[in-house]
Coordinates of C-alpha atoms and ligand atoms in Angstrom, one line a residue:
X1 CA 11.8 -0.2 -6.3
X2 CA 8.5 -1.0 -5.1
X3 CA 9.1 -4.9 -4.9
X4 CA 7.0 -7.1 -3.2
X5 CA 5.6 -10.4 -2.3
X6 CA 1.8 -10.6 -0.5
X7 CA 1.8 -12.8 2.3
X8 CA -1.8 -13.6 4.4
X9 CA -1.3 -11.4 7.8
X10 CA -2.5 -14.8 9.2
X11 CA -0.5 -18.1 8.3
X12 CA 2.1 -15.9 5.9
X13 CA 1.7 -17.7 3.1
X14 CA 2.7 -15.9 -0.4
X15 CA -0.2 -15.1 -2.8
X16 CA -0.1 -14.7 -6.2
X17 CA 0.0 -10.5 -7.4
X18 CA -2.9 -8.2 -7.3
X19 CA -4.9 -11.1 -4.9
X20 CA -7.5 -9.5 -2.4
X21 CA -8.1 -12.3 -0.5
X22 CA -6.9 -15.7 1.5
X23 CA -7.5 -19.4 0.8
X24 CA -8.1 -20.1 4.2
X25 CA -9.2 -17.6 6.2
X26 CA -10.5 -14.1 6.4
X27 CA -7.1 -12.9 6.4
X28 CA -6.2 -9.3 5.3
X29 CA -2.8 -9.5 2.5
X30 CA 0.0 -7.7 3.4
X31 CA 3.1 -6.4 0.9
X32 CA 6.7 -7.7 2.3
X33 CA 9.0 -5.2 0.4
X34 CA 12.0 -6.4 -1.0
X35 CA 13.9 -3.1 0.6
X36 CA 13.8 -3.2 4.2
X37 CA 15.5 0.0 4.6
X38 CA 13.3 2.8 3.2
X39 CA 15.6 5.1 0.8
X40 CA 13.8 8.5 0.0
X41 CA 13.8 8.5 -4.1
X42 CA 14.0 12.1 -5.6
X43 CA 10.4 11.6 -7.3
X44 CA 7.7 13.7 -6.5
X45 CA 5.3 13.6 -4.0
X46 CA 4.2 10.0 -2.6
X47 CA 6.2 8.6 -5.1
X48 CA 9.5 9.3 -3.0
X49 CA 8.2 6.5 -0.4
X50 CA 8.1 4.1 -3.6
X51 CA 10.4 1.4 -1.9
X52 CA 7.6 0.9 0.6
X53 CA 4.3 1.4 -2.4
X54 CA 3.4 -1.8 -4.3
X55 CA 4.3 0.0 -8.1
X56 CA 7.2 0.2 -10.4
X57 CA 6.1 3.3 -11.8
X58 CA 4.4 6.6 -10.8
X59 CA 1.8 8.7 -12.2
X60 CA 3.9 12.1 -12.8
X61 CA 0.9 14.3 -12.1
X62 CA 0.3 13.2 -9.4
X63 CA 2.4 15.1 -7.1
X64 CA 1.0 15.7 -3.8
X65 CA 2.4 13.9 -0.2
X66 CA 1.4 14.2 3.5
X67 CA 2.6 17.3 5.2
X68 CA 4.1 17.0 8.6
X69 CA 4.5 20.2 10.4
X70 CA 4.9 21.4 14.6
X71 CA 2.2 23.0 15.5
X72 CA 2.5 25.8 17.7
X73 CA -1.3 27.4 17.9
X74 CA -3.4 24.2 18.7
X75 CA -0.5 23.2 20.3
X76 CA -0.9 25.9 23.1
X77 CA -4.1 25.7 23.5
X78 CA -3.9 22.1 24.5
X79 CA -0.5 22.5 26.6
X80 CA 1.1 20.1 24.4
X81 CA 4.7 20.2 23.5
X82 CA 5.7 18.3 20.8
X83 CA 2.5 18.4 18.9
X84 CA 3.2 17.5 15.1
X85 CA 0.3 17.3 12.3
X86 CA 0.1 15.7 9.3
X87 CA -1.7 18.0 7.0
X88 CA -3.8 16.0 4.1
X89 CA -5.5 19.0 1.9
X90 CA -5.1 22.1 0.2
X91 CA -3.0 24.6 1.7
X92 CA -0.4 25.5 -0.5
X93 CA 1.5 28.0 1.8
X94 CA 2.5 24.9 3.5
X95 CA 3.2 22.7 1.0
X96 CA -0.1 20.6 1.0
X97 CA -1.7 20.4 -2.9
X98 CA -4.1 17.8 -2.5
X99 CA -6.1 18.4 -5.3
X100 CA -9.3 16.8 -3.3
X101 CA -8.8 18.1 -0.4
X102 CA -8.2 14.4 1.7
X103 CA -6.0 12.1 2.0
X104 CA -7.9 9.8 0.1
X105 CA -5.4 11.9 -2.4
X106 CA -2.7 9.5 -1.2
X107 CA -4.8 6.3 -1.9
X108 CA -5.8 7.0 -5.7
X109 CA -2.5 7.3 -7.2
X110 CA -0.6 4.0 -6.2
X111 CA -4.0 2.2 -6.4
X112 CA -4.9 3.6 -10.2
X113 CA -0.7 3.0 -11.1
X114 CA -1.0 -0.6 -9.9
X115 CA -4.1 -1.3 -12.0
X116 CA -2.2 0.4 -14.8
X117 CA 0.7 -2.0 -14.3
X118 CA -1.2 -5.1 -14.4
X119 CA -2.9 -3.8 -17.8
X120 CA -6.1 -6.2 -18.2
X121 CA -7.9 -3.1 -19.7
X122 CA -10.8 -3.3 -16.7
X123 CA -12.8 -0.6 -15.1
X124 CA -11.5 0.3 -11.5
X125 CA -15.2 0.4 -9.5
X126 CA -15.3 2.4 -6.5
X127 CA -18.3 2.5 -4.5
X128 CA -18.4 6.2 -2.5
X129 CA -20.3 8.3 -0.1
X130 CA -17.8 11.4 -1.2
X131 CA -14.0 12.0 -1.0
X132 CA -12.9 8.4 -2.2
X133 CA -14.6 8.6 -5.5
X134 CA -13.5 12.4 -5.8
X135 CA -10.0 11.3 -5.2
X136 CA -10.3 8.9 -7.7
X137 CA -11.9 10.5 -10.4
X138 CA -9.2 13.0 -10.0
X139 CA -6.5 10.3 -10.8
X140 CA -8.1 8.8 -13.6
X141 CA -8.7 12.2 -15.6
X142 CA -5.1 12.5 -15.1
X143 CA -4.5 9.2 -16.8
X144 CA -7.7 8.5 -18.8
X145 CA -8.1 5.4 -17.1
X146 CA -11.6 3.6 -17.0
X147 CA -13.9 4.7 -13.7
X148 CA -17.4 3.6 -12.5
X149 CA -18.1 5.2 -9.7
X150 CA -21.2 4.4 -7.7
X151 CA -22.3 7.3 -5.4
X152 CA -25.4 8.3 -3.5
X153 CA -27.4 11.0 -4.8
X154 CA -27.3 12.8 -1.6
X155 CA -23.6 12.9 -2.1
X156 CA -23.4 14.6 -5.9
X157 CA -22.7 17.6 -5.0
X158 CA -19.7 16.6 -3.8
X159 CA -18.2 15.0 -6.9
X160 CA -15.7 17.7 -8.8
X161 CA -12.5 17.9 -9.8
X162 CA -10.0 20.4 -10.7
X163 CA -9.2 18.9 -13.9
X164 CA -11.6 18.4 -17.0
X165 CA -13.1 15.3 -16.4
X166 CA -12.2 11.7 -17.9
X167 CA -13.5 8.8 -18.6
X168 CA -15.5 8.3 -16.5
X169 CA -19.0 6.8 -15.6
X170 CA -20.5 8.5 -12.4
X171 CA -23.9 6.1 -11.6
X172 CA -26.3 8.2 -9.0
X173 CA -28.1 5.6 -6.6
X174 CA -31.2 6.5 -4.8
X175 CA -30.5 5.1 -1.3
X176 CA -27.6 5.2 0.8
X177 CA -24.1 4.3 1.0
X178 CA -24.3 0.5 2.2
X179 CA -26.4 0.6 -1.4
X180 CA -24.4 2.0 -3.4
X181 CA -21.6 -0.5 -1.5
X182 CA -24.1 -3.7 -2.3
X183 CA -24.9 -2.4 -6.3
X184 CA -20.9 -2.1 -7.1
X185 CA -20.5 -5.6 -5.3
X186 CA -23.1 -6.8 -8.0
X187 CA -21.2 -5.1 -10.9
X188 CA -17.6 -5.6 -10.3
X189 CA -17.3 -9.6 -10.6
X190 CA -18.5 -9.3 -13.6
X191 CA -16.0 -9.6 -16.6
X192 CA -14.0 -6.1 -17.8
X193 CA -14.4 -4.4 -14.3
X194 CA -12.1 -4.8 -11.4
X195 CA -13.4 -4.1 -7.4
X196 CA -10.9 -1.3 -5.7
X197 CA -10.9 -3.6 -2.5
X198 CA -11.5 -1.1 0.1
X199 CA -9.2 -2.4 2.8
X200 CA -8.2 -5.6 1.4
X201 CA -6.4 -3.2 -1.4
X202 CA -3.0 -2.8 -0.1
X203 CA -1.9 0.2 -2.7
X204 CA -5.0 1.9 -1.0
X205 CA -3.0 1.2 2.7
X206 CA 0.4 1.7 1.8
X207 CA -0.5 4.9 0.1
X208 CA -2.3 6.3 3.6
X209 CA 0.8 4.7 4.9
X210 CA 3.2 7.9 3.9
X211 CA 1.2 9.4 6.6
X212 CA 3.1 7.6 9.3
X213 CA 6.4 7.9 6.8
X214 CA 6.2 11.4 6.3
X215 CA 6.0 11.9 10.3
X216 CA 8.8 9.5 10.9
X217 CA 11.2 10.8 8.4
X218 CA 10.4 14.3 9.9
X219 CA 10.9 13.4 13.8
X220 CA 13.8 10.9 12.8
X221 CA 12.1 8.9 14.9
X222 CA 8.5 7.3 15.0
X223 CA 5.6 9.0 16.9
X224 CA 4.4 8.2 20.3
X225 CA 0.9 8.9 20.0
X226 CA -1.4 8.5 16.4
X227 CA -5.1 10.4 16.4
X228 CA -7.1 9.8 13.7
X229 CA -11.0 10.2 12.9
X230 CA -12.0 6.9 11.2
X231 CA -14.7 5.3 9.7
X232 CA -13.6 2.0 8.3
X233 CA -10.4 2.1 10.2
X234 CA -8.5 1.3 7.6
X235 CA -6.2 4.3 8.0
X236 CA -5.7 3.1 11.6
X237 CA -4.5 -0.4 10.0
X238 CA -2.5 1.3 7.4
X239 CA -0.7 3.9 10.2
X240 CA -0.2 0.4 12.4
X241 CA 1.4 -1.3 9.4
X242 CA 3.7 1.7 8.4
X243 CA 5.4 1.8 11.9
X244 CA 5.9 -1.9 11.9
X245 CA 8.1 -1.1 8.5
X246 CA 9.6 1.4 10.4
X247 CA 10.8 -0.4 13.3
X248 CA 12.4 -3.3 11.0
X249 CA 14.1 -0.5 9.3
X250 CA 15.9 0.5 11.8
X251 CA 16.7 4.2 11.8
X252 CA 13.9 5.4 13.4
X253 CA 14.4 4.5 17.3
X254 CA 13.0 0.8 17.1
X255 CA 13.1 0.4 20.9
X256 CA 10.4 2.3 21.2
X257 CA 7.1 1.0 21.2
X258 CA 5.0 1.2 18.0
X259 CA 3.3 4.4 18.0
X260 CA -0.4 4.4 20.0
X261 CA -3.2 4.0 18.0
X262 CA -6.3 6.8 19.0
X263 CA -8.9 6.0 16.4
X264 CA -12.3 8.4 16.6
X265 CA -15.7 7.8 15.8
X266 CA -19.1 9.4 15.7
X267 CA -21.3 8.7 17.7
X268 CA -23.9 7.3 17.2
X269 CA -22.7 5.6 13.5
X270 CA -19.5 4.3 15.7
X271 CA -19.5 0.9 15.1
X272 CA -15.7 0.2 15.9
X273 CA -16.1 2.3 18.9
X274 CA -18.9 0.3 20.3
X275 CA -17.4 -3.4 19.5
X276 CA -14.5 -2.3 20.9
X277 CA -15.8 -0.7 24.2
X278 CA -17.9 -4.0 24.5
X279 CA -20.8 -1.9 24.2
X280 CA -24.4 -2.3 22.9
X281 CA -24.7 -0.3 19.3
X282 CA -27.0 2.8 19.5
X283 CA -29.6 2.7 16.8
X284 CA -27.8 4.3 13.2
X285 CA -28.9 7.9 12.9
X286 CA -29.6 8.8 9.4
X287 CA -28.1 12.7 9.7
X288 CA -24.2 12.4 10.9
X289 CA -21.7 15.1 11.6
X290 CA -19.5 14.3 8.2
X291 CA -21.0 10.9 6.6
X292 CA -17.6 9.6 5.4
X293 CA -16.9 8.5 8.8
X294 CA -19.6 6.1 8.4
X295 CA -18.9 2.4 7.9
X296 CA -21.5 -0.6 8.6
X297 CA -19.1 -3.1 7.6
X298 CA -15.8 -2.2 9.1
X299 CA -12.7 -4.4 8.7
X300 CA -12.9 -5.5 12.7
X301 CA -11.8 -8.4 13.0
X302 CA -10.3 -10.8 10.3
X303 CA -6.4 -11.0 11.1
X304 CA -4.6 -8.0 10.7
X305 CA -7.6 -6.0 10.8
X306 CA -8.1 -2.5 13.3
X307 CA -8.6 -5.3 16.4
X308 CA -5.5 -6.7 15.5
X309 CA -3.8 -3.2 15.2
X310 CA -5.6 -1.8 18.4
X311 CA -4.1 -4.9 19.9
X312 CA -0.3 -4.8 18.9
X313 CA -0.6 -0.7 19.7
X314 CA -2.3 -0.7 23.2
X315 CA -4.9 1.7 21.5
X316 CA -7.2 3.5 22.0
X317 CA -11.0 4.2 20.5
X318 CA -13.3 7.4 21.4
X319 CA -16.9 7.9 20.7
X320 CA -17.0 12.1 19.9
X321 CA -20.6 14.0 19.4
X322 CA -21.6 16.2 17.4
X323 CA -21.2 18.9 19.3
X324 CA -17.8 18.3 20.6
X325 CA -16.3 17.8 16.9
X326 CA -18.0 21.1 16.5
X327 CA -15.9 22.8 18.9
X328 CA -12.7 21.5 18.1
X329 CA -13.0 22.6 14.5
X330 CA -13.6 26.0 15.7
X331 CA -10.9 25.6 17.7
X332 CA -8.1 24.0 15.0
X333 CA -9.9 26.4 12.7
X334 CA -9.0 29.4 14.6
X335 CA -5.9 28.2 16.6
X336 CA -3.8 26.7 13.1
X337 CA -5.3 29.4 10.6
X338 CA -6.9 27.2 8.2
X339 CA -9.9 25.3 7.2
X340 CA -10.7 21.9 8.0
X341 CA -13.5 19.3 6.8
X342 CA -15.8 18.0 9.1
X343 CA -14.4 14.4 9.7
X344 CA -10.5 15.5 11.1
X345 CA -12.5 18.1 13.7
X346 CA -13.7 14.4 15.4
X347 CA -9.7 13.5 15.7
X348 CA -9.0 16.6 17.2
X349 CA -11.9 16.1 19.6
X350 CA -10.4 13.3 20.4
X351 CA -7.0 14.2 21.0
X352 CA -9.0 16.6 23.7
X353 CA -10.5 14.0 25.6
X354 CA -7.2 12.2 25.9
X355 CA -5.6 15.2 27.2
X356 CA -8.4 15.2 30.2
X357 CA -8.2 12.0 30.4
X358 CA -4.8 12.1 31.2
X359 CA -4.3 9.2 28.7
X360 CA -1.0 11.1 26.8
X361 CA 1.3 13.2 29.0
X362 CA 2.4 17.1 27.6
X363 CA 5.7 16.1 26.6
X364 CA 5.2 13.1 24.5
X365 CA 5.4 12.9 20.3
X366 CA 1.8 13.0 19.2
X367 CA 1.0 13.2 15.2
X368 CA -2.6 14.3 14.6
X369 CA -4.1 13.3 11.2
X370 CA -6.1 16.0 9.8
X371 CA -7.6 13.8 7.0
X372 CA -9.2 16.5 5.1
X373 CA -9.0 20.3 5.0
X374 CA -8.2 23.5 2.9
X375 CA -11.3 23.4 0.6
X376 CA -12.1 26.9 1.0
X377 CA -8.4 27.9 0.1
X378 CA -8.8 25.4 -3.0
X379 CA -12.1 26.9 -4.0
X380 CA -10.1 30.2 -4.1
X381 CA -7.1 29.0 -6.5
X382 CA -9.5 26.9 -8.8
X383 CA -12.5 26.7 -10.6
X384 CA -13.5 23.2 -10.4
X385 CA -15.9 21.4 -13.2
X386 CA -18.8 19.2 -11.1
X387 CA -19.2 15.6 -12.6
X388 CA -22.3 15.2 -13.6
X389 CA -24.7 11.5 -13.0
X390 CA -25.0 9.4 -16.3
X391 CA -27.7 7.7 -14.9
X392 CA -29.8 6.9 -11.5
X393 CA -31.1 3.9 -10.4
X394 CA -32.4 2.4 -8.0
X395 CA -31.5 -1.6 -8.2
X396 CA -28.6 -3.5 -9.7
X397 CA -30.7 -4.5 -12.4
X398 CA -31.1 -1.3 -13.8
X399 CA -27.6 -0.4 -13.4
X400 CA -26.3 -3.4 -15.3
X401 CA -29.0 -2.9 -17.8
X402 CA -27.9 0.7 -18.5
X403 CA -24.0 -0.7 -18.6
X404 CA -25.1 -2.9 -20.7
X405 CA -26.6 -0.6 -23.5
X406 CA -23.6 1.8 -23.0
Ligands
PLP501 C1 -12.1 8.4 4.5 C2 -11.9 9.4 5.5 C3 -11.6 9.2 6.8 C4 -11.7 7.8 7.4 O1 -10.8 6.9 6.9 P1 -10.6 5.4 7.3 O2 -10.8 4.7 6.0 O3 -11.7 5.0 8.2 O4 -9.3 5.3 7.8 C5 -11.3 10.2 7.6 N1 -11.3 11.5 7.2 C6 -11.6 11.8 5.9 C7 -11.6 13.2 5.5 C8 -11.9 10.8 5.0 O5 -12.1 11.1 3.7

């Protein structure tokens, strides 16, 4: 279960374990599991995918998975027939317990049970602008695993979990997001702390990878259409990669081609959308519709990065307002009887344009990512303990100094 060797998307030449990076190139890593035919294990949640997730063990507690369902509401209101969502949040009448409420959920666990596996005794740093270091902080109470976590103070009071809180070290940084990237770049080459790898880390990939599993396994067959809101992209990569497993596999209707890729940004923080459209960046704007879809550095265009996987999909990339993400959360909101977060209402914006458009037809497969949702329903089950800053700085220096005394 879960074997693997890491091979260079570019010249496929095998790397040692747990490597982020190529000799030669710029090249993302890839796992080649040793099972090419995915057999659903009776574990729970993601952990039944674990022929196809770089670990030999699982976290038990960490039970949730994507959620595929047909939707019927949103469905008629677009005129689309075989519209299927993947539901990653909190909504527990459908069988969705992410305990953060987005499917960063499926990214912590395989990452936090690969670090435990490889058992240097490091500190997993993970820099954050919200629902990544929520998701993490989650998993490592679960297993009392060392966190750093390096978050903007705008972005506190988003940090809470369910559970009571581990061990970990929550640094507040007066400035942004790139900042907080740039201070845990500082910190985690030094010795006793580890770097999470943000798209070079493949357990982070594989585990948004389930996504495109769950859907697959569900349909028998593999979707024609993908709409997700993205940021990085890395999803998009990770969704790309999945259906490439799927078609070696054979089972789920390889003739087909691999399912289309519609990735969504924000305009005007949409730096994918703009590189890709050949078009001149607007100027960042400092106040954005839900900041996690923000990225200044996204994984473009090293080999088997989102170019690569717009590429080998014939995708597609959409610049969505404000305003427009506005109305189609109101309208998934009120159409599919639950609440979503900010960043999926850009997919499903999205997925409207390409309907006008004309760029998918009524009767084809789409699976629509709703990446977040179902806070309001969790906020109603459980009481949730905020984490609170051990210290805010506004430099490197100071952060190492206060790790340092600590
Ligand atoms: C992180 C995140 C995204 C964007 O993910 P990518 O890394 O760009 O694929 C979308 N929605 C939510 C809710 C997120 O937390």
């Amino acid at each position: 279960m879960g074997e693997y060797r890491l091979r260079c998307v570019s010249d496929g030449s095998v790397q040692p374990p747990y490597s982020l990076s190529c000799p030669r190139d710029s090249s993302l890593l890839r796992a080649e599991y040793k099972s090419r035919q995915l057999e659903i294990k009776e574990l729970p949640g993601i952990w039944r995918f674990m022929d196809w997730l770089p670990v030999k063990g699982i976290i038990e507690e960490a039970t949730c998975r994507p959620v595929t369902y047909r939707s019927r509401g949103l469905a008629k209101e677009l005129g689309l027939e075989n519209l299927y969502i993947s539901f990653n949040g909190y909504w527990p009448e459908k069988g969705a317990g992410m305990p953060t409420c987005s499917f960063k959920d499926l990214e912590a666990p395989p990452t936090m049970q690969m670090l435990l596996e490889r058992d240097d005794g490091s500190s997993l740093v993970v820099a954050s602008a919200g629902n990544t270091a929520r998701a993490f902080a989650h998993i490592a109470s679960l297993t009392g695993q060392k966190l750093l976590l390096f978050v903007p103070e705008k972005a506190l009071e988003r940090m809470w979990t369910i559970v009571p809180p581990g061990r970990i070290t929550l640094i507040a940084v007066k400035g942004d997001y790139l900042d907080a990237i740039q201070m845990a770049e500082r910190v985690q080459s030094r010795e006793g702390y580890t770097p999470e790898g943000g798209a070079r880390n493949i357990a982070r990939r594989d585990g948004m990878g389930t996504v495109m599993l769950d859907a697959a396994i569900t349909l028998g067959r593999t979707p024609d259409h993908y709409f997700q809101a993205v940021g990085s992209g890395t999803g998009g990569i990770s969704a790309w990669e999945a259906s490439l497993r799927l078609r070696d596999d054979g089972r789920f209707r390889p003739e087909l081609p691999l399912p289309r890729l519609h990735l969504a940004q924000n305009i005007p923080n949409a730096p994918i959308y703009y590189a890709w459209k050949g078009l001149e960046p607007e100027p960042y704007q400092e106040e954005m519709f839900d900041d996690v879809l923000f990225n200044r550095k996204p994984p473009l265009d090293m080999p088997g990065g989102v170019r690569d996987a717009l590429k080998a999909t014939n995708g597609m990339v959409y610049g969505i307002t404000d305003r427009e993400a506005n109305r189609a959360r109101d309208l998934f909101e009120q159409s599919e009887e639950i609440d979503i977060l900010n960043a999926p209402a850009v997919a499903v914006a999205a997925l409207q344009k390409s309907i006008e458009e004309k760029s998918i037809s009524s009767e084809e497969i789409v699976l629509l990512n709703i990446t977040g949702g179902g806070m309001l329903r969790l906020k109603e089950d459980h009481p949730r303990h905020m984490l609170q800053p051990d210290v805010a700085v506004s430099s490197w220096e100071d952060a190492i100094a206060f790790l340092e005394e600590g």
